[in-house]
CSV table of C-alpha atoms in Angstrom, one decimal:
chain,number,residue,atom,x,y,z
A,1,MET,CA,-12.1,51.1,31.2
A,2,LEU,CA,-8.3,51.0,31.1
A,3,THR,CA,-6.6,54.4,30.9
A,4,GLN,CA,-3.0,55.4,30.3
A,5,ASP,CA,-3.1,57.7,33.4
A,6,SER,CA,-3.8,54.9,35.9
A,7,GLY,CA,-1.9,52.2,34.0
A,8,TRP,CA,-2.6,48.5,34.3
A,9,ASN,CA,-1.0,45.1,35.0
A,10,PHE,CA,-1.7,41.5,34.1
A,11,SER,CA,-1.5,38.6,36.6
A,12,PHE,CA,-1.7,35.0,35.2
A,13,ALA,CA,-2.7,32.4,37.8
A,14,GLY,CA,-0.9,29.1,38.3
A,15,CYS,CA,-2.9,26.2,36.9
A,16,GLY,CA,-0.6,23.3,35.8
A,17,PHE,CA,-1.6,21.8,32.5
A,18,LEU,CA,-4.6,24.2,32.3
A,19,GLY,CA,-2.0,26.8,31.2
A,20,VAL,CA,-3.2,26.2,27.7
A,21,TYR,CA,-6.1,28.5,28.7
A,22,HIS,CA,-3.5,31.2,29.3
A,23,ILE,CA,-2.1,30.7,25.8
A,24,GLY,CA,-5.6,31.3,24.4
A,25,VAL,CA,-5.9,34.5,26.4
A,26,ALA,CA,-2.4,35.7,25.4
A,27,SER,CA,-3.0,34.9,21.7
A,28,CYS,CA,-6.2,37.0,21.7
A,29,LEU,CA,-4.5,39.9,23.4
A,30,GLN,CA,-1.5,39.7,21.0
A,31,GLN,CA,-3.7,39.4,17.9
A,32,ARG,CA,-6.7,41.6,18.7
A,33,ALA,CA,-5.3,44.2,21.1
A,34,PRO,CA,-1.5,44.3,21.1
A,35,HIS,CA,-1.5,47.8,22.6
A,36,VAL,CA,-3.0,46.3,25.8
A,37,ILE,CA,0.1,44.1,26.2
A,38,SER,CA,2.6,46.8,25.2
A,39,GLY,CA,1.0,49.3,27.5
A,40,ALA,CA,1.0,47.1,30.6
A,41,THR,CA,3.3,48.2,33.3
A,42,ARG,CA,4.0,44.7,34.7
A,43,VAL,CA,2.9,41.2,33.9
A,44,TYR,CA,2.8,38.9,36.9
A,45,GLY,CA,2.7,35.1,36.8
A,46,ALA,CA,3.0,32.0,39.0
A,47,SER,CA,3.8,28.5,37.9
A,48,ALA,CA,2.2,27.9,34.4
A,49,GLY,CA,1.1,31.6,34.4
A,50,ALA,CA,4.7,32.6,34.7
A,51,LEU,CA,5.6,30.5,31.7
A,52,THR,CA,2.9,32.2,29.6
A,53,ALA,CA,3.9,35.7,30.8
A,54,ALA,CA,7.5,35.0,30.0
A,55,SER,CA,6.6,33.8,26.5
A,56,LEU,CA,4.4,36.8,25.9
A,57,LEU,CA,6.9,39.4,27.0
A,58,GLY,CA,10.0,37.5,25.9
A,59,GLY,CA,9.0,37.3,22.2
A,60,ALA,CA,8.4,33.6,21.9
A,61,CYS,CA,6.0,32.2,19.3
A,62,LEU,CA,2.8,31.2,21.1
A,63,GLY,CA,2.1,28.6,18.5
A,64,GLU,CA,5.3,26.7,19.4
A,65,CYS,CA,4.4,27.2,23.1
A,66,CYS,CA,1.0,25.7,22.5
A,67,ALA,CA,2.6,22.7,20.7
A,68,ASP,CA,5.0,22.2,23.5
A,69,VAL,CA,2.2,22.2,26.1
A,70,MET,CA,0.2,19.6,24.1
A,71,GLU,CA,3.3,17.5,23.6
A,72,LEU,CA,4.0,17.6,27.3
A,73,ALA,CA,0.5,16.5,28.1
A,74,ARG,CA,0.8,13.7,25.6
A,75,LEU,CA,4.0,12.5,27.3
A,76,ALA,CA,2.3,12.7,30.7
A,77,ARG,CA,-0.7,10.6,29.5
A,78,ARG,CA,1.5,8.0,27.7
A,79,SER,CA,2.0,5.6,30.6
A,80,THR,CA,-0.5,4.1,33.0
A,81,LEU,CA,0.8,6.1,36.0
A,82,GLY,CA,0.7,9.3,33.9
A,83,PRO,CA,3.0,12.1,35.1
A,84,LEU,CA,3.9,10.0,38.2
A,85,HIS,CA,5.8,7.4,36.1
A,86,PRO,CA,9.5,7.3,37.1
A,87,ALA,CA,10.6,7.8,33.4
A,88,PHE,CA,8.6,11.1,33.1
A,89,HIS,CA,11.0,14.0,33.9
A,90,ILE,CA,8.8,17.1,33.6
A,91,VAL,CA,11.5,19.5,34.8
A,92,LYS,CA,13.8,18.4,32.0
A,93,ILE,CA,11.1,18.7,29.4
A,94,ILE,CA,10.0,22.2,30.5
A,95,ARG,CA,13.6,23.4,30.6
A,96,ALA,CA,14.4,22.1,27.1
A,97,GLY,CA,11.2,23.7,25.8
A,98,LEU,CA,12.0,27.1,27.4
A,99,ARG,CA,15.5,27.1,26.0
A,100,ARG,CA,14.1,26.4,22.5
A,101,VAL,CA,11.2,28.8,22.3
A,102,LEU,CA,12.6,31.8,24.2
A,103,PRO,CA,14.9,34.1,22.1
A,104,GLU,CA,18.4,34.8,23.3
A,105,ASP,CA,17.4,38.3,24.4
A,106,ALA,CA,14.3,37.2,26.2
A,107,HIS,CA,15.7,38.4,29.6
A,108,LEU,CA,16.3,41.9,28.2
A,109,ARG,CA,12.7,42.1,26.7
A,110,ALA,CA,11.2,40.9,30.0
A,111,ALA,CA,13.4,42.9,32.4
A,112,GLY,CA,11.5,45.1,34.7
A,113,ARG,CA,8.1,44.1,33.4
A,114,LEU,CA,7.9,40.4,34.0
A,115,CYS,CA,7.4,39.5,37.7
A,116,ILE,CA,7.7,35.8,38.5
A,117,SER,CA,6.2,34.5,41.7
A,118,LEU,CA,8.4,32.2,43.8
A,119,THR,CA,8.1,30.5,47.2
A,120,ARG,CA,11.2,30.4,49.3
A,121,VAL,CA,11.7,27.0,50.9
A,122,SER,CA,13.4,28.2,54.0
A,123,ASP,CA,10.5,30.3,55.4
A,124,GLY,CA,7.6,29.8,52.8
A,125,HIS,CA,7.5,33.5,52.0
A,126,ASN,CA,6.6,34.7,48.5
A,127,VAL,CA,9.3,36.4,46.4
A,128,LEU,CA,8.8,38.3,43.2
A,129,VAL,CA,11.7,38.3,40.7
A,130,SER,CA,11.8,40.8,37.8
A,131,ASP,CA,15.4,41.3,36.8
A,132,PHE,CA,17.5,38.6,35.1
A,133,ALA,CA,21.1,38.6,34.1
A,134,SER,CA,20.8,36.2,31.2
A,135,LYS,CA,18.4,34.0,29.4
A,136,GLU,CA,19.5,30.9,31.4
A,137,GLU,CA,18.7,32.8,34.7
A,138,LEU,CA,15.3,33.6,33.3
A,139,VAL,CA,14.7,29.9,32.5
A,140,GLN,CA,15.9,28.9,36.0
A,141,ALA,CA,13.5,31.3,37.6
A,142,LEU,CA,10.7,29.8,35.6
A,143,ILE,CA,11.7,26.3,36.6
A,144,CYS,CA,11.6,27.3,40.3
A,145,SER,CA,8.2,28.9,39.9
A,146,SER,CA,6.8,25.7,38.2
A,147,PHE,CA,8.4,23.2,40.6
A,148,VAL,CA,5.7,21.4,42.5
A,149,PRO,CA,7.3,19.5,45.5
A,150,ILE,CA,7.1,15.7,45.3
A,151,TYR,CA,5.3,15.9,41.9
A,152,CYS,CA,8.3,17.3,40.1
A,153,GLY,CA,11.0,16.0,42.4
A,154,ILE,CA,12.3,15.8,45.9
A,155,ILE,CA,15.1,18.4,45.9
A,156,PRO,CA,13.9,21.9,45.0
A,157,PRO,CA,15.9,23.9,42.4
A,158,THR,CA,17.9,27.0,43.2
A,159,PHE,CA,17.8,30.5,41.9
A,160,ARG,CA,20.8,32.7,42.8
A,161,GLY,CA,21.9,30.2,45.5
A,162,VAL,CA,18.5,30.1,47.2
A,163,ARG,CA,16.0,27.2,46.9
A,164,TYR,CA,12.5,28.0,45.7
A,165,VAL,CA,9.4,26.0,44.8
A,166,ASP,CA,6.1,26.7,43.0
A,167,GLY,CA,5.1,30.3,43.4
A,168,GLY,CA,1.4,29.3,43.6
A,169,ILE,CA,2.0,27.8,47.0
A,170,SER,CA,2.5,31.2,48.6
A,171,ASP,CA,0.7,33.6,46.0
A,172,ASN,CA,-1.0,32.1,43.0
A,173,VAL,CA,-2.2,35.4,41.6
A,174,PRO,CA,0.4,38.1,42.4
A,175,SER,CA,-0.8,41.7,43.0
A,176,TYR,CA,-4.4,40.6,42.7
A,177,GLU,CA,-5.4,43.2,45.3
A,178,LEU,CA,-4.4,46.2,43.1
A,179,LYS,CA,-7.4,47.7,41.2
A,180,THR,CA,-5.3,48.1,38.1
A,181,THR,CA,-4.4,44.5,37.9
A,182,ILE,CA,-6.2,42.4,35.3
A,183,THR,CA,-6.3,38.9,36.7
A,184,VAL,CA,-6.4,35.8,34.4
A,185,SER,CA,-7.5,32.4,35.7
A,186,PRO,CA,-8.8,29.2,34.0
A,187,PHE,CA,-11.1,28.7,37.0
A,188,CYS,CA,-14.6,30.3,37.1
A,189,GLY,CA,-14.7,33.0,39.8
A,190,GLU,CA,-14.1,36.7,40.3
A,191,SER,CA,-11.1,37.0,38.0
A,192,ASP,CA,-11.3,39.6,35.3
A,193,ILE,CA,-10.6,37.0,32.5
A,194,CYS,CA,-12.0,33.6,33.5
A,195,PRO,CA,-14.7,31.1,32.3
A,196,ARG,CA,-18.3,31.8,33.0
A,197,ASP,CA,-19.9,28.6,33.9
A,198,SER,CA,-23.6,28.0,33.4
A,199,SER,CA,-24.1,26.3,36.7
A,200,PRO,CA,-24.6,29.1,39.3
A,201,SER,CA,-23.0,28.9,42.8
A,202,PHE,CA,-22.9,31.3,45.7
A,203,LEU,CA,-20.0,29.5,47.3
A,204,GLU,CA,-16.5,30.6,46.6
A,205,LEU,CA,-13.2,29.2,47.5
A,206,ARG,CA,-10.2,31.6,47.7
A,207,LEU,CA,-7.0,29.5,47.4
A,208,LYS,CA,-3.8,31.6,47.7
A,209,ASN,CA,-5.6,34.6,46.2
A,210,THR,CA,-7.3,32.5,43.5
A,211,SER,CA,-11.0,32.9,43.3
A,212,ILE,CA,-12.7,29.6,42.6
A,213,GLN,CA,-16.4,29.2,42.4
A,214,CYS,CA,-17.6,25.9,44.0
A,215,ASN,CA,-19.2,24.0,41.1
A,216,LEU,CA,-18.7,20.8,39.2
A,217,ASP,CA,-16.8,22.4,36.3
A,218,ASN,CA,-14.2,23.9,38.6
A,219,ILE,CA,-13.9,20.6,40.5
A,220,TYR,CA,-13.1,18.9,37.1
A,221,ARG,CA,-10.6,21.6,36.3
A,222,LEU,CA,-8.8,21.2,39.6
A,223,SER,CA,-8.6,17.5,39.1
A,224,ARG,CA,-7.0,18.0,35.7
A,225,ALA,CA,-4.4,20.7,36.7
A,226,LEU,CA,-1.7,18.1,37.3
A,227,PHE,CA,-3.1,15.2,35.4
A,228,PRO,CA,-3.8,16.4,31.8
A,229,PRO,CA,-7.0,15.5,30.1
A,230,GLU,CA,-7.5,14.5,26.4
A,231,PRO,CA,-6.2,16.9,23.7
A,232,GLN,CA,-9.8,17.7,22.7
A,233,VAL,CA,-10.5,19.0,26.2
A,234,LEU,CA,-7.3,21.1,26.3
A,235,SER,CA,-8.2,22.5,22.8
A,236,LYS,CA,-11.5,23.6,24.1
A,237,MET,CA,-9.8,25.3,27.1
A,238,CYS,CA,-7.5,27.2,24.7
A,239,GLN,CA,-10.4,28.3,22.6
A,240,GLN,CA,-12.3,29.3,25.8
A,241,GLY,CA,-9.4,31.4,26.9
A,242,TYR,CA,-9.4,33.2,23.6
A,243,ASN,CA,-13.2,33.9,23.8
A,244,ASP,CA,-13.0,35.0,27.4
A,245,ALA,CA,-10.2,37.5,26.6
A,246,LEU,CA,-12.1,38.8,23.6
A,247,ARG,CA,-15.2,39.3,25.8
A,248,PHE,CA,-13.2,41.2,28.4
A,249,LEU,CA,-11.8,43.5,25.7
A,250,ARG,CA,-15.3,44.3,24.4
A,251,GLU,CA,-16.8,44.8,27.8
A,252,ASN,CA,-14.1,47.3,28.6
A,253,THR,CA,-14.6,49.2,25.3
A,254,LEU,CA,-11.1,48.6,24.2
A,255,ARG,CA,-10.0,48.8,20.6
A,256,VAL,CA,-10.2,45.3,19.0
A,257,ARG,CA,-8.7,44.4,15.7
A,258,ARG,CA,-10.8,42.4,13.2
A,259,ARG,CA,-9.7,38.9,12.6
A,260,ARG,CA,-8.7,37.8,9.1
A,261,ARG,CA,-9.8,34.4,8.0
A,262,VAL,CA,-6.8,32.2,7.0
A,263,GLY,CA,-6.8,28.8,5.5
A,264,LEU,CA,-5.4,26.1,7.7
A,265,THR,CA,-2.1,24.4,6.9
A,266,VAL,CA,0.2,22.1,8.8
A,267,VAL,CA,3.5,23.9,9.5
A,268,GLN,CA,6.6,21.9,10.0
A,269,ARG,CA,8.2,23.0,13.2
A,270,THR,CA,11.8,24.1,12.9
A,271,VAL,CA,14.1,25.6,15.5
A,272,PRO,CA,15.1,29.1,14.5
A,273,SER,CA,18.7,30.2,14.9
A,274,ALA,CA,19.7,32.9,17.3
A,275,ALA,CA,20.4,35.3,14.4
A,276,GLU,CA,16.9,35.1,13.0
A,277,PRO,CA,14.5,37.8,14.1
A,278,VAL,CA,11.7,36.9,16.5
A,279,ARG,CA,8.3,36.9,14.8
A,280,LYS,CA,5.0,37.3,16.6
A,281,CYS,CA,3.4,34.3,15.2
A,282,CYS,CA,-0.1,35.1,16.4
A,283,SER,CA,-0.2,38.6,15.1
A,284,LEU,CA,1.2,38.2,11.5
A,285,PRO,CA,0.3,35.8,8.7
A,286,LEU,CA,2.7,33.0,7.7
A,287,SER,CA,5.4,34.1,5.3
A,288,GLY,CA,5.8,32.5,2.0
A,289,GLY,CA,9.1,30.9,2.8
A,290,GLU,CA,7.8,28.5,5.4
A,291,GLN,CA,7.2,24.9,4.5
A,292,LYS,CA,3.6,23.9,4.3
A,293,SER,CA,1.7,20.8,3.6
A,294,PRO,CA,-2.0,20.5,2.9
A,295,VAL,CA,-4.3,19.4,5.7
A,296,PRO,CA,-6.7,16.4,5.3
A,297,ASP,CA,-10.4,17.2,4.6
A,298,GLU,CA,-12.1,19.0,7.4
A,299,ALA,CA,-14.9,16.4,7.4
A,300,SER,CA,-12.3,13.7,8.1
A,301,PRO,CA,-12.9,11.7,11.3
A,302,LEU,CA,-9.3,12.5,12.2
A,303,TRP,CA,-10.4,15.9,13.4
A,304,ALA,CA,-12.0,15.6,16.8
A,305,LEU,CA,-12.8,19.3,17.0
A,306,GLU,CA,-15.5,21.1,15.0
A,307,GLU,CA,-14.5,24.0,12.9
A,308,LYS,CA,-16.6,26.5,14.9
A,309,LEU,CA,-14.7,25.5,18.0
A,310,TRP,CA,-11.3,26.7,16.9
A,311,GLU,CA,-12.0,29.0,14.0
A,312,ASN,CA,-11.2,32.2,15.9
A,313,LEU,CA,-7.8,31.1,17.1
A,314,PRO,CA,-4.6,32.3,15.3
A,315,LEU,CA,-3.3,29.9,12.6
A,316,PRO,CA,-0.2,28.6,14.4
A,317,ILE,CA,-2.2,27.7,17.5
A,318,ARG,CA,-4.9,26.0,15.4
A,319,VAL,CA,-2.2,23.9,13.7
A,320,ALA,CA,-0.8,22.9,17.1
A,321,LEU,CA,-4.2,21.9,18.5
A,322,LYS,CA,-5.2,20.0,15.4
A,323,ASN,CA,-1.9,18.1,15.3
A,324,ALA,CA,-2.4,17.1,19.0
A,325,CYS,CA,-6.0,15.9,18.3
A,326,MET,CA,-4.6,13.5,15.7
A,327,GLU,CA,-3.0,11.6,18.6
A,328,LYS,CA,-6.0,9.4,19.1
A,329,ALA,CA,-6.3,8.4,15.4
A,330,GLY,CA,-5.4,4.8,14.5
A,331,VAL,CA,-6.4,1.3,15.4
A,332,VAL,CA,-3.8,1.0,18.2
A,333,ALA,CA,-5.0,4.1,19.9
A,334,TYR,CA,-8.6,3.0,19.6
A,335,LEU,CA,-7.7,-0.4,21.2
A,336,ARG,CA,-5.9,1.3,24.1
A,337,SER,CA,-8.9,3.5,24.8
A,338,LEU,CA,-11.2,0.5,25.3
A,339,TYR,CA,-12.2,0.0,29.0
A,340,PRO,CA,-11.2,-3.7,29.2
A,341,VAL,CA,-7.7,-2.9,27.8
A,342,ARG,CA,-7.3,0.0,30.3
A,343,LEU,CA,-8.5,-2.2,33.2
A,344,ALA,CA,-6.0,-4.9,32.2
A,345,SER,CA,-3.2,-2.4,32.1
A,346,TYR,CA,-3.9,-1.3,35.7
A,347,LEU,CA,-4.2,-4.8,37.0
A,348,MET,CA,-0.9,-5.7,35.4
A,349,LEU,CA,0.9,-2.6,36.7
A,350,PRO,CA,2.8,-4.5,39.5
A,351,CYS,CA,4.4,-6.7,36.8
A,352,THR,CA,4.9,-4.1,34.1
A,353,LEU,CA,6.2,-1.2,36.2
A,354,PRO,CA,9.6,-3.0,37.1
A,355,VAL,CA,10.1,-3.8,33.4
A,356,GLU,CA,9.4,-0.3,32.3
A,357,SER,CA,11.7,1.0,35.0
A,358,ALA,CA,14.5,-1.3,33.8
A,359,VAL,CA,13.9,-0.2,30.2
A,360,SER,CA,14.2,3.4,31.2
A,361,LEU,CA,17.6,2.7,32.9
A,362,THR,CA,19.4,4.8,30.2
A,363,VAL,CA,17.2,7.7,31.2
A,364,ARG,CA,18.0,7.3,34.8
A,365,VAL,CA,21.8,7.1,34.0
A,366,THR,CA,21.5,10.3,32.0
A,367,ARG,CA,19.6,12.0,34.8
A,368,LEU,CA,22.3,10.9,37.3
A,369,LEU,CA,25.1,12.3,35.1
A,370,GLU,CA,23.2,15.6,34.9
A,371,TRP,CA,22.8,15.6,38.7
A,372,LEU,CA,26.5,15.1,39.5
A,373,PRO,CA,27.5,18.8,39.4
A,374,ASP,CA,24.8,19.6,42.0
A,375,VAL,CA,25.4,16.6,44.3
A,376,PRO,CA,27.5,18.5,46.9
A,377,ASP,CA,24.9,21.3,47.3
A,378,ASP,CA,22.0,18.9,47.3
A,379,VAL,CA,23.5,16.6,49.9
A,380,ARG,CA,24.4,19.6,52.1
A,381,TRP,CA,20.8,20.9,51.8
A,382,MET,CA,19.3,17.4,52.6
A,383,SER,CA,21.5,17.1,55.6
A,384,GLN,CA,20.5,20.5,56.9
A,385,GLN,CA,16.8,19.6,56.5
A,386,ALA,CA,17.3,16.3,58.2
A,387,LEU,CA,19.0,18.1,61.1
A,388,LEU,CA,16.1,20.6,61.4
A,389,VAL,CA,13.7,17.7,61.6
A,390,VAL,CA,15.7,16.0,64.3
A,391,ARG,CA,15.9,19.2,66.3
A,392,TYR,CA,12.2,19.7,66.0
A,393,LEU,CA,11.4,16.2,67.2
A,394,CYS,CA,13.8,16.6,70.1
A,395,ARG,CA,12.1,19.8,71.2
A,396,GLN,CA,8.7,18.2,71.0
A,397,ALA,CA,9.9,15.2,73.0
A,398,SER,CA,11.5,17.4,75.7
A,399,ARG,CA,8.3,19.5,76.0
A,400,SER,CA,6.1,16.4,76.4
A,401,LEU,CA,8.5,15.0,79.1
A,402,ALA,CA,8.5,18.4,80.9
A,403,ARG,CA,4.7,18.3,81.1
A,404,ARG,CA,4.7,14.9,82.7
């Protein structure tokens, strides 16, 4: 049981697109036991876990965060190559989403409590950052913590003049060794809040402090961390995160608020101004001033999820998940899902990829213009790395010649 005397921390593991599980956990904590979040000494996070931790402490609406994750997954699935398509710029999308959902004083709200895991490129050591001078600096730290080399780009981003990459490479669950740290992971294992798979396994893989039980369910989750599954699967993961967090609260005899049943409506997303107060969307009902539109009948085939699957989730997250599940509705989407059509798209990839790259030329030009201010620093860094590689090869060659 958690006590005020000993205190407690939270640590969200890095998991790529499975971060929607963290949103389910965070929404449960925010809705059912807000005192657990407000009483936490620190909240650690790596990669996608850092994004959720920053949203939770920074005062962002988790419903909007969930909608952004589902939209990012949709964009990643849109092309045949998925997130590896040249036109898919994941860093730009994440940066724009963070700037939109985080309030202007997010760095002040998170100062001293939010700890972001980073991996320093120069030596590979783990660095925890907890103080931020501005909202933009907080966003930049989150970008560094989420930057997977090669997958997100070639040149790592910088934070305060130092280059960092994904924090999960060096420490995926920061401060997991502390007994007062509540670990959260979408992989079945020894984490405090994690799925409990039905298939038993005595084998465990510990990957950068992440406990992963060796079973088929975890293998599937690992395969979908960087290549997002269908929206129905992501929705189930979000609901599972909510249920796992609720089970943890009950097992530790923590005070849990009762959930109020609310009718479902589709809320039109609007970008709030900086002067508007930040509302905890998962802890309060919708105000009467928001625009609403009725939802189609629950028995409609548009809904790929059953009511019992998502009925416990807060209303804004339910809306985001249901809107995402409508992606597959329509004749065109049905035809694209057919196996012969998908097979033909893969066979024609050598012909269609150059055309798609040419069409996305405007995107490339825009990206080049955005890169121009950083060209001197990036070129200097690449030349230094090339020099280090040449020196290493020369040393190896000299050693081999000396042995002969």
